[in-house]
């Protein structure tokens, strides 16, 4: 969207019906790191859950993890939950007011605002990336919401984004966060994918908390890079202020009411991963390099058929716009993103959630395509993909990419 264009705020859910089930997170397509499995197994006899917000060991590990990334603080500033969804729900409830988020946005955000009955609004993203609103559109949306009697209080962003797999440039992060803070918004920065950058040495990731330390809460679902998604745990880092301490206490109250407690064996494994021993660091690097190569190949296949997609920069997915293929899709009975999801999921044999799940318009033919299913069908194949110098030349990867490209090529 050009910065001079005017936008009108629309509450979430306006214009299309409910989506009953959220899509799964992008599958890593990799076996569990043996060192983490050993830590979990050694703690399996522990039968008590962690206290609300996580025990001391887990919170100290999370504090150390963020400290190594320039975000210093203590374990008293950390809260943990069994996955991102209950933690986001508690954050939205604790901060109150109306919620703003980019379009598109992670699929876990919208349901939480709806469950709480909170007015929530999408803000357009700039042309170069997703995950963060255009600062001018943000200011205009805030002012219009207030003019209509709303109370915008919270902005959710993801600098390394799901679903678009893009990374917001530091200057844009600064502009957007300064605009948000100037309007009295608190920022929740979802940094789940920050450790999955495809080119970490050539890419600069700037956390909003580095620029606005008193006005940003950082969230990370450890399933992004550190732990298996079957072991749900997410952590939040609050600012070191009295007001933030009160908000954290409120978050703990809500997590307690929900019974959203981390299982102790999972907490021990998560703590080990957050400490980032050599085996964990090596796996993070290997996985990012592998996903980068496979995502690049998938991106080429999307462009080859005439569809559109920004080059993926992080994560294990890409976000494709099949709008240029609308005529051919319509001939196959595909006229919106819900039908596109069903069509591609069947042909790819893997979840391909449509853009409507991420807040995009139902009529837009957009879809998130995961790279994990392309890495192999067995743990042995996946391990081979992880350790190969040229994974794209492995027979099982080449075959999976061929099937992927063929499913798209049918639409040309």
C-alpha positions as semicolon CSV with decimal commas, in nm:
position;residue;x (nm);y (nm);z (nm)
1;X;0,000;0,000;0,000
2;X;0,132;0,345;-0,088
3;X;0,174;0,561;0,218
4;X;-0,058;0,825;0,081
5;X;-0,346;0,582;0,051
6;X;-0,613;0,602;0,319
7;X;-0,728;0,297;0,508
8;X;-1,042;0,230;0,699
9;X;-1,023;0,015;1,011
10;X;-1,224;-0,307;1,001
11;X;-1,278;-0,522;1,310
12;X;-1,145;-0,874;1,273
13;X;-1,389;-1,123;1,132
14;X;-1,579;-0,864;0,928
15;X;-1,656;-0,978;0,577
16;X;-1,622;-1,355;0,607
17;X;-1,745;-1,637;0,825
18;X;-1,574;-1,814;1,111
19;X;-1,286;-2,055;1,064
20;X;-1,338;-2,338;1,308
21;X;-0,994;-2,489;1,326
22;X;-0,663;-2,308;1,315
23;X;-0,387;-2,442;1,092
24;X;-0,089;-2,623;1,243
25;X;0,238;-2,436;1,270
26;X;0,481;-2,505;0,986
27;X;0,622;-2,854;1,042
28;X;1,003;-2,855;1,086
29;X;1,020;-3,190;0,912
30;X;1,313;-3,290;1,136
31;X;1,361;-3,548;1,412
32;X;1,393;-3,442;1,775
33;X;1,746;-3,349;1,878
34;X;1,871;-3,654;2,076
35;X;2,023;-3,435;2,349
36;X;1,686;-3,271;2,416
37;X;1,507;-3,606;2,411
38;X;1,753;-3,731;2,675
39;X;1,685;-3,432;2,901
40;X;1,310;-3,484;2,869
41;X;1,342;-3,855;2,939
42;X;1,554;-3,792;3,248
43;X;1,277;-3,570;3,384
44;X;0,987;-3,795;3,290
45;X;0,931;-3,908;3,649
46;X;0,861;-3,552;3,762
47;X;0,485;-3,541;3,801
48;X;0,421;-3,182;3,911
49;X;0,369;-2,895;3,671
50;X;0,573;-2,579;3,687
51;X;0,422;-2,292;3,890
52;X;0,219;-2,033;3,695
53;X;0,456;-1,844;3,465
54;X;0,728;-2,107;3,492
55;X;0,977;-2,212;3,759
56;X;1,303;-2,036;3,840
57;X;1,524;-2,258;3,622
58;X;1,311;-2,200;3,314
59;X;1,281;-1,826;3,371
60;X;1,656;-1,789;3,435
61;X;1,729;-1,977;3,112
62;X;1,493;-1,751;2,918
63;X;1,652;-1,444;3,076
64;X;1,996;-1,565;2,970
65;X;1,873;-1,641;2,617
66;X;1,749;-1,284;2,570
67;X;2,051;-1,137;2,746
68;X;2,275;-1,292;2,479
69;X;2,065;-1,105;2,225
70;X;2,107;-0,769;2,393
71;X;1,778;-0,775;2,586
72;X;1,890;-0,776;2,947
73;X;1,672;-0,835;3,251
74;X;1,608;-1,087;3,523
75;X;1,392;-1,398;3,570
76;X;1,137;-1,179;3,748
77;X;1,060;-1,024;3,408
78;X;0,976;-1,361;3,243
79;X;0,652;-1,558;3,215
80;X;0,613;-1,899;3,052
81;X;0,310;-2,090;2,930
82;X;0,237;-2,419;2,750
83;X;0,243;-2,269;2,401
84;X;0,195;-1,931;2,238
85;X;-0,186;-1,933;2,233
86;X;-0,253;-1,916;2,610
87;X;0,030;-1,667;2,652
88;X;-0,105;-1,434;2,383
89;X;-0,454;-1,469;2,528
90;X;-0,323;-1,369;2,872
91;X;-0,127;-1,075;2,729
92;X;-0,427;-0,936;2,540
93;X;-0,645;-0,975;2,848
94;X;-0,389;-0,815;3,079
95;X;-0,327;-0,506;2,868
96;X;-0,693;-0,437;2,788
97;X;-0,836;-0,216;2,516
98;X;-0,854;-0,267;2,142
99;X;-0,590;-0,467;1,956
100;X;-0,415;-0,380;1,631
101;X;-0,219;-0,622;1,414
102;X;-0,080;-0,638;1,061
103;X;-0,257;-0,798;0,768
104;X;-0,168;-1,080;0,723
105;X;-0,067;-1,196;1,070
106;X;0,005;-1,524;1,252
107;X;-0,301;-1,744;1,271
108;X;-0,274;-1,773;1,651
109;X;-0,350;-1,405;1,708
110;X;-0,702;-1,351;1,579
111;X;-0,875;-1,629;1,777
112;X;-0,743;-1,491;2,106
113;X;-0,891;-1,146;2,048
114;X;-1,220;-1,304;1,941
115;X;-1,235;-1,529;2,248
116;X;-1,194;-1,224;2,469
117;X;-1,451;-1,024;2,271
118;X;-1,193;-0,753;2,211
119;X;-1,232;-0,516;1,917
120;X;-0,930;-0,580;1,695
121;X;-0,820;-0,421;1,369
122;X;-0,590;-0,510;1,084
123;X;-0,344;-0,255;0,950
124;X;-0,190;-0,288;0,602
125;X;0,176;-0,386;0,576
126;X;0,431;-0,214;0,350
127;X;0,531;-0,358;0,017
128;X;0,871;-0,484;0,128
129;X;0,768;-0,716;0,411
130;X;0,494;-0,855;0,632
131;X;0,467;-0,881;1,008
132;X;0,468;-0,510;1,084
133;X;0,222;-0,235;0,988
134;X;0,306;0,055;0,764
135;X;0,368;0,333;1,020
136;X;0,151;0,588;0,839
137;X;-0,135;0,342;0,804
138;X;-0,095;0,258;1,173
139;X;-0,128;0,622;1,279
140;X;-0,432;0,672;1,062
141;X;-0,598;0,353;1,187
142;X;-0,541;0,450;1,551
143;X;-0,689;0,793;1,499
144;X;-0,992;0,661;1,314
145;X;-1,058;0,395;1,576
146;X;-1,048;0,662;1,846
147;X;-1,274;0,889;1,642
148;X;-1,529;0,605;1,636
149;X;-1,510;0,561;2,015
150;X;-1,252;0,281;2,030
151;X;-0,963;0,240;2,274
152;X;-0,656;0,112;2,089
153;X;-0,407;-0,011;2,348
154;X;-0,204;-0,299;2,206
155;X;-0,008;-0,359;1,883
156;X;0,099;-0,713;1,790
157;X;0,387;-0,747;1,544
158;X;0,629;-1,017;1,423
159;X;0,960;-0,883;1,295
160;X;1,052;-1,225;1,153
161;X;0,710;-1,309;1,023
162;X;0,472;-1,598;0,999
163;X;0,303;-1,623;0,753
164;X;0,509;-1,420;0,502
165;X;0,855;-1,552;0,606
166;X;0,993;-1,201;0,561
167;X;1,211;-0,988;0,788
168;X;1,119;-0,627;0,863
169;X;1,403;-0,379;0,790
170;X;1,538;-0,209;1,105
171;X;1,440;0,140;0,987
172;X;1,080;0,030;0,936
173;X;1,072;-0,138;1,278
174;X;1,193;0,187;1,431
175;X;0,935;0,402;1,248
176;X;0,647;0,173;1,334
177;X;0,739;0,133;1,700
178;X;0,794;0,507;1,744
179;X;0,454;0,567;1,587
180;X;0,291;0,310;1,818
181;X;0,453;0,447;2,135
182;X;0,366;0,805;2,038
183;X;0,001;0,698;2,033
184;X;0,021;0,524;2,371
185;X;0,020;0,168;2,237
186;X;0,207;-0,113;2,405
187;X;0,388;-0,339;2,156
188;X;0,398;-0,719;2,176
189;X;0,681;-0,840;1,953
190;X;0,647;-1,205;1,853
191;X;1,005;-1,318;1,786
192;X;0,935;-1,689;1,748
193;X;1,129;-1,708;1,420
194;X;1,428;-1,486;1,504
195;X;1,667;-1,786;1,522
196;X;1,561;-1,926;1,185
197;X;1,708;-1,655;0,960
198;X;1,814;-1,806;0,628
199;X;2,115;-1,574;0,595
200;X;2,199;-1,476;0,954
201;X;2,534;-1,319;0,862
202;X;2,381;-1,101;0,591
203;X;2,062;-1,005;0,775
204;X;2,001;-0,760;1,058
205;X;1,715;-0,839;1,296
206;X;1,628;-0,551;1,525
207;X;1,399;-0,625;1,816
208;X;1,154;-0,345;1,902
209;X;1,259;-0,397;2,265
210;X;1,605;-0,266;2,177
211;X;1,454;0,067;2,072
212;X;1,160;0,106;2,308
213;X;1,261;-0,100;2,613
214;X;0,983;0,028;2,838
215;X;0,704;-0,021;2,586
216;X;0,766;-0,367;2,434
217;X;0,691;-0,717;2,558
218;X;0,876;-0,987;2,363
219;X;0,718;-1,326;2,298
220;X;0,876;-1,645;2,167
221;X;0,721;-1,983;2,098
222;X;1,019;-2,217;2,143
223;X;0,883;-2,446;1,873
224;X;1,012;-2,192;1,621
225;X;1,374;-2,305;1,653
226;X;1,446;-2,468;1,989
227;X;1,197;-2,741;2,080
228;X;0,954;-2,977;1,908
229;X;0,601;-2,844;1,866
230;X;0,473;-3,150;2,054
231;X;0,639;-3,008;2,368
232;X;0,445;-2,681;2,398
233;X;0,623;-2,396;2,575
234;X;0,641;-2,024;2,505
235;X;0,803;-1,745;2,703
236;X;0,744;-1,372;2,732
237;X;0,990;-1,103;2,843
238;X;0,834;-0,797;3,007
239;X;0,992;-0,453;3,041
240;X;1,168;-0,383;3,370
241;X;0,913;-0,127;3,491
242;X;0,661;-0,116;3,775
243;X;0,372;-0,100;3,530
244;X;0,502;-0,403;3,340
245;X;0,544;-0,593;3,668
246;X;0,175;-0,535;3,740
247;X;0,086;-0,657;3,390
248;X;0,300;-0,966;3,438
249;X;0,121;-1,039;3,766
250;X;-0,209;-1,011;3,582
251;X;-0,081;-1,250;3,313
252;X;0,008;-1,503;3,584
253;X;-0,342;-1,470;3,730
254;X;-0,493;-1,547;3,390
255;X;-0,260;-1,841;3,323
256;X;-0,355;-1,979;3,665
257;X;-0,726;-1,946;3,588
258;X;-0,671;-2,124;3,257
259;X;-0,464;-2,401;3,414
260;X;-0,201;-2,308;3,154
261;X;0,102;-2,457;3,330
262;X;0,415;-2,596;3,165
263;X;0,482;-2,964;3,235
264;X;0,802;-2,999;3,437
265;X;0,976;-3,244;3,198
266;X;0,903;-3,005;2,912
267;X;1,031;-2,713;3,121
268;X;1,359;-2,895;3,185
269;X;1,406;-2,965;2,813
270;X;1,310;-2,608;2,725
271;X;1,556;-2,471;2,983
272;X;1,833;-2,682;2,831
273;X;1,748;-2,556;2,482
274;X;1,737;-2,193;2,602
275;X;2,085;-2,234;2,751
276;X;2,200;-2,306;2,392
277;X;2,469;-2,570;2,443
278;X;2,678;-2,662;2,140
279;X;2,443;-2,938;2,016
280;X;2,146;-2,699;2,022
281;X;2,338;-2,422;1,844
282;X;2,456;-2,667;1,581
283;X;2,104;-2,796;1,517
284;X;1,967;-2,440;1,486
285;X;2,233;-2,357;1,226
286;X;2,189;-2,681;1,031
287;X;1,810;-2,647;1,024
288;X;1,822;-2,284;0,910
289;X;2,064;-2,365;0,626
290;X;1,853;-2,660;0,513
291;X;1,525;-2,470;0,527
292;X;1,685;-2,182;0,335
293;X;1,783;-2,407;0,044
294;X;1,451;-2,588;0,026
295;X;1,247;-2,268;0,068
296;X;1,446;-2,106;-0,213
297;X;1,369;-2,401;-0,442
298;X;0,999;-2,387;-0,349
299;X;1,000;-2,012;-0,412
300;X;1,142;-2,066;-0,762
301;X;0,869;-2,321;-0,834
302;X;0,602;-2,068;-0,730
303;X;0,746;-1,795;-0,952
304;X;0,790;-2,034;-1,246
305;X;0,413;-2,086;-1,277
306;X;0,346;-1,711;-1,271
307;X;0,239;-1,681;-0,907
308;X;0,386;-1,427;-0,666
309;X;0,575;-1,459;-0,337
310;X;0,827;-1,252;-0,150
311;X;1,163;-1,434;-0,114
312;X;1,151;-1,624;0,217
313;X;1,403;-1,494;0,471
314;X;1,317;-1,689;0,786
315;X;1,118;-1,985;0,909
316;X;1,011;-2,295;0,721
317;X;0,740;-2,165;0,491
318;X;0,658;-1,910;0,224
319;X;0,348;-1,711;0,145
320;X;0,229;-1,741;-0,214
321;X;-0,021;-1,526;-0,401
322;X;-0,188;-1,728;-0,675
323;X;-0,400;-1,433;-0,786
324;X;-0,234;-1,426;-1,133
325;X;-0,365;-1,782;-1,183
326;X;-0,723;-1,693;-1,089
327;X;-0,876;-1,789;-1,424
328;X;-0,719;-2,134;-1,426
329;X;-0,811;-2,190;-1,063
330;X;-1,171;-2,083;-1,123
331;X;-1,193;-2,348;-1,397
332;X;-1,114;-2,600;-1,124
333;X;-1,375;-2,459;-0,887
334;X;-1,127;-2,258;-0,679
335;X;-1,246;-1,901;-0,629
336;X;-1,129;-1,808;-0,277
337;X;-0,856;-1,893;-0,029
338;X;-1,067;-2,151;0,155
339;X;-1,115;-2,348;-0,166
340;X;-0,749;-2,294;-0,252
341;X;-0,651;-2,442;0,084
342;X;-0,856;-2,756;0,016
343;X;-0,728;-2,785;-0,341
344;X;-0,356;-2,758;-0,259
345;X;-0,373;-2,958;0,064
346;X;-0,515;-3,250;-0,131
347;X;-0,257;-3,227;-0,410
348;X;0,045;-3,164;-0,192
349;X;-0,050;-3,412;0,077
350;X;0,040;-3,155;0,343
351;X;-0,140;-2,863;0,510
352;X;-0,155;-2,554;0,288
353;X;-0,359;-2,305;0,494
354;X;-0,526;-2,028;0,299
355;X;-0,473;-1,660;0,359
356;X;-0,812;-1,620;0,530
357;X;-0,659;-1,793;0,833
358;X;-0,403;-1,515;0,859
359;X;-0,644;-1,225;0,827
360;X;-0,621;-1,182;0,451
361;X;-0,936;-1,127;0,249
362;X;-1,119;-1,448;0,165
363;X;-1,126;-1,357;-0,202
364;X;-0,749;-1,320;-0,222
365;X;-0,589;-1,641;-0,349
366;X;-0,305;-1,657;-0,098
367;X;-0,167;-1,960;0,082
368;X;0,112;-2,049;0,325
369;X;0,327;-2,333;0,193
370;X;0,547;-2,524;0,438
371;X;0,891;-2,660;0,349
372;X;0,913;-2,919;0,628
373;X;0,719;-3,188;0,437
374;X;0,979;-3,165;0,157
375;X;1,264;-3,289;0,378
376;X;1,172;-3,656;0,395
377;X;0,903;-3,896;0,515
378;X;1,110;-4,082;0,775
379;X;1,350;-3,974;1,052
380;X;1,633;-4,133;0,854
381;X;1,555;-3,929;0,542
382;X;1,515;-3,613;0,747
383;X;1,849;-3,665;0,919
384;X;2,011;-3,724;0,582
385;X;1,862;-3,397;0,457
386;X;1,992;-3,216;0,764
387;X;2,351;-3,334;0,724
388;X;2,382;-3,331;0,344
389;X;2,610;-3,077;0,179
390;X;2,371;-3,052;-0,117
391;X;2,030;-3,160;0,017
392;X;1,845;-3,063;-0,301
393;X;2,028;-3,346;-0,481
394;X;1,906;-3,613;-0,242
395;X;1,653;-3,841;-0,420
396;X;1,378;-3,798;-0,161
397;X;1,412;-3,419;-0,153
398;X;1,430;-3,391;-0,531
399;X;1,121;-3,611;-0,561
400;X;0,926;-3,407;-0,306
401;X;1,017;-3,082;-0,481
402;X;0,913;-3,234;-0,813
403;X;0,570;-3,324;-0,673
404;X;0,543;-2,975;-0,525
405;X;0,628;-2,811;-0,859
406;X;0,395;-3,042;-1,052
407;X;0,097;-2,951;-0,831
408;X;0,155;-2,586;-0,914
409;X;0,239;-2,649;-1,279
410;X;-0,110;-2,791;-1,336
411;X;-0,239;-2,434;-1,300
412;X;-0,039;-2,284;-1,585
